[in-house]
mmCIF file of C-alpha atoms and ligand atoms in Angstrom:
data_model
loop_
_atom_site.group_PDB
_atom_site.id
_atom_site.type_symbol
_atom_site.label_atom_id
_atom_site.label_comp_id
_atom_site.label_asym_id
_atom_site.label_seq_id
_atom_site.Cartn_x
_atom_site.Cartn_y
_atom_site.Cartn_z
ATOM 1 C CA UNK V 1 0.000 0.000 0.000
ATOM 2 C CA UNK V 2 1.053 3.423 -0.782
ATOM 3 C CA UNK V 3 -0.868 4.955 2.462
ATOM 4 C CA UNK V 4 0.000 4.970 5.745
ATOM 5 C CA UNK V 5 -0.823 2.265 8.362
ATOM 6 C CA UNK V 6 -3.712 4.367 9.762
ATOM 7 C CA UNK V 7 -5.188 4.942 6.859
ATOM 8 C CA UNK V 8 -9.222 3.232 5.837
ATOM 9 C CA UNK V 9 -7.635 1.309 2.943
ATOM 10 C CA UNK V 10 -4.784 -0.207 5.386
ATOM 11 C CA UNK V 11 -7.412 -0.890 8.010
ATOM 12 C CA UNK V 12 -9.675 -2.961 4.831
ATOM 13 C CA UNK V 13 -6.516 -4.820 4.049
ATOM 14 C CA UNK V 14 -5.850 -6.221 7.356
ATOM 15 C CA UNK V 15 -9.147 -6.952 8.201
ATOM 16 C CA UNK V 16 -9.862 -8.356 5.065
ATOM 17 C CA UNK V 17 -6.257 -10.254 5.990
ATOM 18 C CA UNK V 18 -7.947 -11.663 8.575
ATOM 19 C CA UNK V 19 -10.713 -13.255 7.035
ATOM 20 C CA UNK V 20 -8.727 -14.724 4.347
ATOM 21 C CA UNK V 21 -6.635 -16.375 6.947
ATOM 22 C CA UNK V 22 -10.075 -18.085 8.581
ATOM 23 C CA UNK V 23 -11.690 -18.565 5.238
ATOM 24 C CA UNK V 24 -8.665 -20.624 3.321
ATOM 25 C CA UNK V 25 -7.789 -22.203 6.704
ATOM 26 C CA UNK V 26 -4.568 -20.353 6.529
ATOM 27 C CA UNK V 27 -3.474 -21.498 2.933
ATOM 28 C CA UNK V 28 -3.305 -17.584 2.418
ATOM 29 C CA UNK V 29 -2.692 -14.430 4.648
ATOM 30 C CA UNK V 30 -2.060 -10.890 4.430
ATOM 31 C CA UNK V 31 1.291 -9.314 5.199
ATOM 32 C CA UNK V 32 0.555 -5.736 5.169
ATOM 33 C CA UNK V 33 3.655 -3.147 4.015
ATOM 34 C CA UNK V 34 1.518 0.191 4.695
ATOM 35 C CA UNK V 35 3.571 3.515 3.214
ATOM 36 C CA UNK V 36 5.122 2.635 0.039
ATOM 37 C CA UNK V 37 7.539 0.635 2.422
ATOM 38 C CA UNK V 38 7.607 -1.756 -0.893
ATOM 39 C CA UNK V 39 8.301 1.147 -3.172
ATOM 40 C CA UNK V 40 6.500 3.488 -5.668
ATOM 41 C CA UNK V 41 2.981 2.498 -6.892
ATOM 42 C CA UNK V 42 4.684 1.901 -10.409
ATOM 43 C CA UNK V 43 7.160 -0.142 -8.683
ATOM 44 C CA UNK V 44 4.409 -1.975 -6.949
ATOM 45 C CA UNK V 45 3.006 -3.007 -10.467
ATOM 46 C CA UNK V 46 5.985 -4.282 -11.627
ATOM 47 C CA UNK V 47 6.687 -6.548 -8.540
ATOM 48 C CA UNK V 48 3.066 -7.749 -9.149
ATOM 49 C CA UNK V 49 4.119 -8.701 -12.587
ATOM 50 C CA UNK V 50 6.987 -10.566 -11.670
ATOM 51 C CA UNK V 51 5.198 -12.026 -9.245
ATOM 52 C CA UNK V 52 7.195 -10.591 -6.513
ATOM 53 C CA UNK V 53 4.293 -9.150 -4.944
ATOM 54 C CA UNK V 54 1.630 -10.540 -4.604
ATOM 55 C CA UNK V 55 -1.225 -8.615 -3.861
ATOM 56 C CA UNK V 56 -1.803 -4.514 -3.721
ATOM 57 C CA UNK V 57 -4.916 -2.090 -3.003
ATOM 58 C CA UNK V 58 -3.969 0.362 -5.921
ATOM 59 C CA UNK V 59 -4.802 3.727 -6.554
ATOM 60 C CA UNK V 60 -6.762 3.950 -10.047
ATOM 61 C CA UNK V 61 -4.695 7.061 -10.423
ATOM 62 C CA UNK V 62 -1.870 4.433 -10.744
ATOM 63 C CA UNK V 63 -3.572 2.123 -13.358
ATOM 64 C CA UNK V 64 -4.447 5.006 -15.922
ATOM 65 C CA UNK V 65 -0.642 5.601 -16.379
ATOM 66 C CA UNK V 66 -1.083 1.910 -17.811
ATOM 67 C CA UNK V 67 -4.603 2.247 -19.044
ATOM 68 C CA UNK V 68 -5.977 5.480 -20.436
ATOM 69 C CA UNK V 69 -9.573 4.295 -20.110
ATOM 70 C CA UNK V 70 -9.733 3.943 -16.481
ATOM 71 C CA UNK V 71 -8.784 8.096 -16.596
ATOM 72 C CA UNK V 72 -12.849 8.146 -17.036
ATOM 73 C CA UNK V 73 -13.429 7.298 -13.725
ATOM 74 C CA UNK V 74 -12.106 10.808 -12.692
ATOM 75 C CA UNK V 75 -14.271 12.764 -14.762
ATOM 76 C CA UNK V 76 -15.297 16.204 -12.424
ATOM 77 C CA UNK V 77 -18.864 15.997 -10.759
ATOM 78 C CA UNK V 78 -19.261 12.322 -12.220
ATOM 79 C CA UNK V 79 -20.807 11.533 -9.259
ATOM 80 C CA UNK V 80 -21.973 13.559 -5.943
ATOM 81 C CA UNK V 81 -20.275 11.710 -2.988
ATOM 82 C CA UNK V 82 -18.491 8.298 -1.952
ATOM 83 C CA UNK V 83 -21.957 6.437 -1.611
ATOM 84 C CA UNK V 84 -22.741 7.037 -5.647
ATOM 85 C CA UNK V 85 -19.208 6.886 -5.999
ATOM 86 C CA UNK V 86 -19.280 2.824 -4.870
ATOM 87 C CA UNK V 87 -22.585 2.693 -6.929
ATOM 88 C CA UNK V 88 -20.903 3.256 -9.870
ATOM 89 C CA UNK V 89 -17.837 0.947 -9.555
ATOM 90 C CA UNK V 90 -19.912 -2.054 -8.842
ATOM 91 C CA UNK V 91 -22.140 -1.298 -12.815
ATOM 92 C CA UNK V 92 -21.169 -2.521 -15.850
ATOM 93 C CA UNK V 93 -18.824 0.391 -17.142
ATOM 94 C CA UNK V 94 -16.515 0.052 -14.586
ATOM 95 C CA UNK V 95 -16.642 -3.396 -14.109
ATOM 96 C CA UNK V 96 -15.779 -3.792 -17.827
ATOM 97 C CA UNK V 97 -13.085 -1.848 -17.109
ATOM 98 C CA UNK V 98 -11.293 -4.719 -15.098
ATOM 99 C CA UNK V 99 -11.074 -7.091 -17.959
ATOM 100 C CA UNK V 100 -8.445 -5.296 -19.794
ATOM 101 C CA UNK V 101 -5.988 -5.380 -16.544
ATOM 102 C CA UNK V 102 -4.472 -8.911 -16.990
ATOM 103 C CA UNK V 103 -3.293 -8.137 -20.943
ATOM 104 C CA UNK V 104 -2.032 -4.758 -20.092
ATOM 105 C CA UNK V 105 -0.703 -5.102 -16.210
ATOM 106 C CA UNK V 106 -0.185 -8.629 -16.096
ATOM 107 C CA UNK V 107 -2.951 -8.151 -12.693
ATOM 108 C CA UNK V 108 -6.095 -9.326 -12.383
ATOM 109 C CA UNK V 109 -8.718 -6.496 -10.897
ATOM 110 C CA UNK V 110 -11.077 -7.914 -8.164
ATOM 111 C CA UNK V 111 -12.973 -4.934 -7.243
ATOM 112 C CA UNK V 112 -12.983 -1.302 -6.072
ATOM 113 C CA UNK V 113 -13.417 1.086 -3.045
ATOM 114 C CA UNK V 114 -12.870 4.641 -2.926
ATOM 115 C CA UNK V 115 -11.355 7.198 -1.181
ATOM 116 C CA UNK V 116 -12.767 10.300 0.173
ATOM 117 C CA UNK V 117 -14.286 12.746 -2.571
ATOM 118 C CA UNK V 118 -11.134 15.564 -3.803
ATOM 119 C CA UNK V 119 -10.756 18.752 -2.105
ATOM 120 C CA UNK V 120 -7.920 21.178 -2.487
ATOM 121 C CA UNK V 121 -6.420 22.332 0.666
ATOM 122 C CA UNK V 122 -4.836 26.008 -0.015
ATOM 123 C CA UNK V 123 -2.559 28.592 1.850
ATOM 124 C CA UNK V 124 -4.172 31.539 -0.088
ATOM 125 C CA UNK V 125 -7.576 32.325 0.057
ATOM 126 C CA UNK V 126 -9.397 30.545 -3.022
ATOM 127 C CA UNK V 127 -12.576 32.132 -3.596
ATOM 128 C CA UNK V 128 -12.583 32.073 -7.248
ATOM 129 C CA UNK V 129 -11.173 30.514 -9.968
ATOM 130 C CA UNK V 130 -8.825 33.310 -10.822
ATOM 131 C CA UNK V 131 -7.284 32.530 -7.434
ATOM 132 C CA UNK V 132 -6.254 29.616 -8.445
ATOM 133 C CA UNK V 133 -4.274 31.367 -11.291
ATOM 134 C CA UNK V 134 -0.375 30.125 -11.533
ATOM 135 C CA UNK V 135 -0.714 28.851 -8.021
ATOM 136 C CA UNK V 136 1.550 25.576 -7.526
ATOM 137 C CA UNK V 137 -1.280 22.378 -6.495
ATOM 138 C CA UNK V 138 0.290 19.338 -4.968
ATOM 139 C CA UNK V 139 -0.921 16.870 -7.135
ATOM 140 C CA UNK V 140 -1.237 12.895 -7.901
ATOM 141 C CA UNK V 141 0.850 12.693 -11.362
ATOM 142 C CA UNK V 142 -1.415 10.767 -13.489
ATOM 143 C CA UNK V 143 -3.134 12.304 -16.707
ATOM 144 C CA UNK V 144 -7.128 13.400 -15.520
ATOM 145 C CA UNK V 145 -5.308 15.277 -12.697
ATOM 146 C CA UNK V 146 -2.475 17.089 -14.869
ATOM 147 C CA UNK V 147 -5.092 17.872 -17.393
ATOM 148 C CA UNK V 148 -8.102 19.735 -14.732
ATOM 149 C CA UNK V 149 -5.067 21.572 -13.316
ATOM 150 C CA UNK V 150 -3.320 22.690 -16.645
ATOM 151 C CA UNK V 151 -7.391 23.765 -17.453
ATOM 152 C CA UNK V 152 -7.377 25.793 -14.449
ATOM 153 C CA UNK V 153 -4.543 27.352 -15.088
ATOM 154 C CA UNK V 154 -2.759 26.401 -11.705
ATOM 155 C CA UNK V 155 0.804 24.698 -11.456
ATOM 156 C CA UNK V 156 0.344 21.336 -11.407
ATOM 157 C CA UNK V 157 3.356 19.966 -9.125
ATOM 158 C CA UNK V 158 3.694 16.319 -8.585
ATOM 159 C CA UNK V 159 4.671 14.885 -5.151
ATOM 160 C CA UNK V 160 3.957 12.092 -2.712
ATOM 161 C CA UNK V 161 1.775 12.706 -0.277
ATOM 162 C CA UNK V 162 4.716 12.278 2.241
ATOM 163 C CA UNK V 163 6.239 15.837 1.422
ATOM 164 C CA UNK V 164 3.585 17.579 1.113
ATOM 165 C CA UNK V 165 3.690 19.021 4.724
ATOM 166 C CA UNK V 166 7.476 20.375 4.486
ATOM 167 C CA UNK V 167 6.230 21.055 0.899
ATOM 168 C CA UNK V 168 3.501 23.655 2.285
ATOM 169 C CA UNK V 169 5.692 24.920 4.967
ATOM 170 C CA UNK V 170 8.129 25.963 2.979
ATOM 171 C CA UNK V 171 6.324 27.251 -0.390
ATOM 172 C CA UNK V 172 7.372 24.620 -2.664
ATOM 173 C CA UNK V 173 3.615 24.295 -3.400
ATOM 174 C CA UNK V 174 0.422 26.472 -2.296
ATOM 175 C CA UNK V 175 -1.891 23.950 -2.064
ATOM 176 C CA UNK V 176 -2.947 20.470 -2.217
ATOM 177 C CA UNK V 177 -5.012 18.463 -4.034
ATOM 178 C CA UNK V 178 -6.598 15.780 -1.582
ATOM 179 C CA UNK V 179 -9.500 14.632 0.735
ATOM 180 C CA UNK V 180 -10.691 15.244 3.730
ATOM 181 C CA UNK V 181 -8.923 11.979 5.597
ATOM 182 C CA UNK V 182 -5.613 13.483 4.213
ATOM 183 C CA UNK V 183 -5.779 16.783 5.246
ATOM 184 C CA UNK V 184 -6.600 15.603 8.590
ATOM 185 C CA UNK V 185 -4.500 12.436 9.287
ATOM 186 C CA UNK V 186 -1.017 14.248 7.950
ATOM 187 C CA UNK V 187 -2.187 17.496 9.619
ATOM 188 C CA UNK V 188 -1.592 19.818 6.840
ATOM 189 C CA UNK V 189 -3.960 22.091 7.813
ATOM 190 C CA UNK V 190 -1.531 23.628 10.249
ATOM 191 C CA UNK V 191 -0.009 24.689 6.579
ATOM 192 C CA UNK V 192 -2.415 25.779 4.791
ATOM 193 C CA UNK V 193 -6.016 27.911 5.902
ATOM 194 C CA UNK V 194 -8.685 27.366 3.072
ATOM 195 C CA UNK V 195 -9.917 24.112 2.453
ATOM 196 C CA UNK V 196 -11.867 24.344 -0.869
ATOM 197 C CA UNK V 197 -14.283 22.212 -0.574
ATOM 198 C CA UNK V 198 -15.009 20.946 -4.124
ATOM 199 C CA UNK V 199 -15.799 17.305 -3.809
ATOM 200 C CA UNK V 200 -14.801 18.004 -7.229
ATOM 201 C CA UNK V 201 -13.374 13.912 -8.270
ATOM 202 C CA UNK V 202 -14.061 10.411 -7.332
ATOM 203 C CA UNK V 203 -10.195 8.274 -6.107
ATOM 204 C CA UNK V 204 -11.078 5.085 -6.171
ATOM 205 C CA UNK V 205 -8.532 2.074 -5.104
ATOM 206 C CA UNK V 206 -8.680 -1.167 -6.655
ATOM 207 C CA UNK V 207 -7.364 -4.801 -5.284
ATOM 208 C CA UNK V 208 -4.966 -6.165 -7.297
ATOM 209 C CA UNK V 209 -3.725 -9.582 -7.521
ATOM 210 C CA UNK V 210 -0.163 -10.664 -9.673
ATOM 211 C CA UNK V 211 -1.469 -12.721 -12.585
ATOM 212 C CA UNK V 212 1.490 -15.007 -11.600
ATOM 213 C CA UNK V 213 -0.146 -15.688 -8.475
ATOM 214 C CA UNK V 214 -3.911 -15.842 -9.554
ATOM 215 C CA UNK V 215 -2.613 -18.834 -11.820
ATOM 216 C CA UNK V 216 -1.393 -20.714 -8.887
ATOM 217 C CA UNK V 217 -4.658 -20.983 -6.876
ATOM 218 C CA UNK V 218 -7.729 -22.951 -6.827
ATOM 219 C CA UNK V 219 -10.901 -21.605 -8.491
ATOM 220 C CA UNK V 220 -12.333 -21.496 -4.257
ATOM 221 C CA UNK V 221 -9.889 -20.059 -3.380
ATOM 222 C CA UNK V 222 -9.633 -17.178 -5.579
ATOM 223 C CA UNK V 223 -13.821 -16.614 -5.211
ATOM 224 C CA UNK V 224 -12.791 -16.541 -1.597
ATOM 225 C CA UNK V 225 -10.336 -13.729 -2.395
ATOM 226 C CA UNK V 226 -12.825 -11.995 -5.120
ATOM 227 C CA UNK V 227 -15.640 -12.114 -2.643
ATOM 228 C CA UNK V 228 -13.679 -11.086 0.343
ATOM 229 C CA UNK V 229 -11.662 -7.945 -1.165
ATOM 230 C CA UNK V 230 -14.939 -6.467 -2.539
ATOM 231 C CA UNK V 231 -16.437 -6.827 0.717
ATOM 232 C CA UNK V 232 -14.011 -5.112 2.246
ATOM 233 C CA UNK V 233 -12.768 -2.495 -0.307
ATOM 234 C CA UNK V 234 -17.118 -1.873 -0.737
ATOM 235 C CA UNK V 235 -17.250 -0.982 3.194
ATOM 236 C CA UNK V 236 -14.861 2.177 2.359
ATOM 237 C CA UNK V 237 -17.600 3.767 0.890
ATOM 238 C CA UNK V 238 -19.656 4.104 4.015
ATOM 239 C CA UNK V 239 -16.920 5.150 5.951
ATOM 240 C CA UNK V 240 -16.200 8.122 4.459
ATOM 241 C CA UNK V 241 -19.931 8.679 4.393
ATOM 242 C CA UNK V 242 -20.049 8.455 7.835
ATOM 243 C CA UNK V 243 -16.842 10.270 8.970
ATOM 244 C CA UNK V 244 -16.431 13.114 6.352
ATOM 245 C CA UNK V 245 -18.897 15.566 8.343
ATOM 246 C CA UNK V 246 -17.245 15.238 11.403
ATOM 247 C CA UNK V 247 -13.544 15.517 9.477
ATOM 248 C CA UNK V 248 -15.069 18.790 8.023
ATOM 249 C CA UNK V 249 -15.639 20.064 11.607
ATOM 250 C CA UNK V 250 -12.673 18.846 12.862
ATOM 251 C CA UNK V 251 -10.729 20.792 10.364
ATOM 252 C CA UNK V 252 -12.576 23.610 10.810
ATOM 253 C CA UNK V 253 -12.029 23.964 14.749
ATOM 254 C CA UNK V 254 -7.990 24.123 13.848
ATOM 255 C CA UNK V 255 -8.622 27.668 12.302
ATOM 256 C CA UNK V 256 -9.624 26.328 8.304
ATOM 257 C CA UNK V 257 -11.854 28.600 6.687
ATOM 258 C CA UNK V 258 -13.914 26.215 4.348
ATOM 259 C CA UNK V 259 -15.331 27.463 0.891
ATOM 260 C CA UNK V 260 -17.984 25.769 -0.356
ATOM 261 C CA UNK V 261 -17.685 24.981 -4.257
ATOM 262 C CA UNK V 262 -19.230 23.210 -6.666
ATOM 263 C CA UNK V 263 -19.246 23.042 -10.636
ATOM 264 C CA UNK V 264 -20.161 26.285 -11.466
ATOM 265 C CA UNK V 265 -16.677 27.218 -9.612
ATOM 266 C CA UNK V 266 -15.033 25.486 -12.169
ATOM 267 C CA UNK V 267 -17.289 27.590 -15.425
ATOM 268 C CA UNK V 268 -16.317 26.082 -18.477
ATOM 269 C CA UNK V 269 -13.544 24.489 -17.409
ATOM 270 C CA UNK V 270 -15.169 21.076 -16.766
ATOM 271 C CA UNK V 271 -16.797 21.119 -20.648
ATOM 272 C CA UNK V 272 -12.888 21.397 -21.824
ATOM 273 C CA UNK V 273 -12.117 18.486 -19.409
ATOM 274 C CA UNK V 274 -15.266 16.442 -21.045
ATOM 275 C CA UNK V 275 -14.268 17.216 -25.045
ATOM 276 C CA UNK V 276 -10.383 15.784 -24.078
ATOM 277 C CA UNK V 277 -11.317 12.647 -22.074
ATOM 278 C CA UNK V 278 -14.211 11.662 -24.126
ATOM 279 C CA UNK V 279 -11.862 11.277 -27.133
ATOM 280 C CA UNK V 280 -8.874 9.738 -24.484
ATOM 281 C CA UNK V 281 -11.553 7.106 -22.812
ATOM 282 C CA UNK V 282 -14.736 6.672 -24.774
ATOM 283 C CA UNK V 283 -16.376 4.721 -21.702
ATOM 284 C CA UNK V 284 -16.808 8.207 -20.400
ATOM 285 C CA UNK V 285 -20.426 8.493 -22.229
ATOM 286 C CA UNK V 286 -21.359 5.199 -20.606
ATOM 287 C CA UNK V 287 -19.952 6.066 -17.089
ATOM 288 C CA UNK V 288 -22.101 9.450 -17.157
ATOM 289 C CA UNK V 289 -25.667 7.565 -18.127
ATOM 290 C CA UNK V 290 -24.677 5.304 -15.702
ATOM 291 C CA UNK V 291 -24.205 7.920 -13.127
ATOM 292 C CA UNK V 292 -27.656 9.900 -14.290
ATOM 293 C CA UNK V 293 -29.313 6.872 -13.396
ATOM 294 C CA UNK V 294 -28.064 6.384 -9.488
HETATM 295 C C1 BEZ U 301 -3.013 10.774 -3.167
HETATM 296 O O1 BEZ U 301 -1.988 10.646 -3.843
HETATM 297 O O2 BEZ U 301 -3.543 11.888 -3.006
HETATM 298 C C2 BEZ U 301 -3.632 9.582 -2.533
HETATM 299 C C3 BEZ U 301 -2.967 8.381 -2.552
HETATM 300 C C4 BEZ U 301 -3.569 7.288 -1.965
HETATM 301 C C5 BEZ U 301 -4.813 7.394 -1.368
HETATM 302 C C6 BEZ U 301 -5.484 8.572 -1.367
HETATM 303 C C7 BEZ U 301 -4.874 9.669 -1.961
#
C-alpha cells in the first residue's frame, strides 16, 4: 500500500487479511507493508508482474498511467459523494473496465473502493477561480489530474503525499489536491487555511492480484479472495460517508476557513475536461448515463 498504516484502505486490508486467513484455513494471509515501504505504486506493479508481490490495493490514479480508459473514472462531478461513488464501480462500465488489466498489467482487478471525494487544501484564500491562477497544487501525477489543473490554469506539481507538509511549509507548493482523511491524518492544515471544498473527483482504489499468483490458486480459493476484497474495499464507501462531516468540523475547529464549491466554480472548465477525455476514454459516455441513473 502506498498509504500509511492508519489509513481506511490499510485498516480494509488487514481486516480483510484476517478473514482470508479463517476462510482458506490459513493457505493464504495478508502481510501488510503500509507507506510505500515496498516502493513506488509503479514499482508496486511491476513486482506484481513478476510475481514478486503478490497482492496490492492500488490507486486507479496508478492504473491510468497503464490504461488510459480507467482516466474516465475521474471525470469532475461524475458523481456527488463516496456512496454514488461505490454505486458506480460495482455497474457494468466500470466493471468492464477490469477485464483489460491482466493483458495490459499482467494483474487481475477484483474490485474497487474509494477514497474520500477531492478537495484542495490552499494557503491563499481561493474564492474564485482566478485565485487559483499560476498557483503551484500538490498533485497525484497521473493524466485526468495534470489535465483539470493545466485547465485551471494552476501549477500542477507532482509529489507524494509524504512531502507535502514540508512542501507547504516551505512554499514549494500552495496547495494540495486531496481529501478530507488526508488533510486531517497528515495534519496539513496547520499549513495551509482554506480548504476548498469541491468534492470536485471520485479516487477510487482497486485490489490487485499478480497474474502469476492468480494462476497458482484454486478456483475457491480465488472466489474466496474476489468475494472477500470487494467486501471489504465496498465498506470504504460508508466510511467516508459516515466520517467526512465530522472531518469537516474537525478541520474547521484548527482555524480552516472552508469554501464551499461546486461546478459552477469550475465555469467552463469542466466542458474542456469532457471534449479531451471523451476522445482519451470513450467509456466516459457510458460512465455518465450510468451515473444519471443512481
Ligand atoms: C493521493 O496521492 O492523493 C492519494 C494516494 C492514496 C490514497 C489517497 C490519496
Amino acid at each position: 500500500m502506498i498509504v500509511p498504516g492508519d489509513h481506511a484502505w490499510s485498516q480494509a486490508a488487514r481486516e480483510m487479511g484476517k478473514e482470508l486467513e479463517q476462510r482458506t484455513d490459513g493457505r493464504y494471509s495478508v502481510t501488510l507493508f503500509p507507506a510505500g515501504q515496498l516502493g513506488s505504486e509503479a514499482q508496486m506493479l511491476q513486482q506484481m508482474q513478476t510475481g514478486a508481490l503478490d497482492m496490492s490495493f492500488m490507486t486507479v490514479a496508478q492504473v491510468v498511467n497503464r490504461v488510459p480508459d480507467f482516466g474516465a473514472l475521474f471525470a469532475p462531478y461524475l458523481v456527488d459523494n463516496e456512496k454514488q461513488a461505490d454505486q458506480l464501480l460495482k455497474g457494468p462500465a466500470a466493471q468492464g473496465l477490469l477485464e483489460k488489466l491482466p493483458v495490459k498489467t499482467g494483474t487481475v482487478g477484483l474490485g474497487y473502493g474509494v477514497a474520500g471525494m477531492r478537495m484542495m487544501l490552499n494557503a491563499f484564500p481561493s474564492d474564485d477561480l482566478a485565485s487559483l491562477q499560476g498557483r503551484k497544487i500538490r498533485i497525484t501525477p497521473f493524466p485526468p489530474v495534470q489535465d483539470f489543473y493545466r485547465l485551471l490554469g494552476a501549477v500542477s506539481t507532482p509529489m507524494p503525499l509524504t512531502d507535502v507538509y514540508d512542501a507547504l511549509a516551505n512554499g514549494q507548493v500552495d496547495g494540495v489536491d486531496a481529501d478530507l482523511e488526508l488533510v486531517w491524518k497528515l495534519r496539513l492544515y496547520e499549513r495551509a487555511k482554506t480548504l476548498l471544498l469541491s468534492g470536485h473527483m471520485m479516487f477510487p482504489v482497486v485490489g490487485l492480484v499478480s497474474g502469476r499468483t492468480w494462476a497458482g490458486m484454486s478456483e475457491e480459493d480465488r472466489d474466496v479472495l474476489r468475494e472477500l476484497t470487494r467486501k471489504h474495499l465496498g465498506e470504504l464507501a460508508a466510511y467516508y460517508m459516515a466520517f467526512g462531516e465530522k472531518t469537516r468540523a474537525d478541520i474547521e475547529s484548527e482555524g480552516v476557513n472552508v469554501v464551499e464549491a461546486g461546478p459552477d466554480y469550475f465555469g467552463d472548465k469542466l466542458d474542456q475536461w469532457e471534449q479531451i477525455w471523451i476522445k482519451k476514454a470513450p467509456v466516459l459516455s457510458e460512465l455518465r448515463k450510468e451515473a444519471e441513473a443512481l
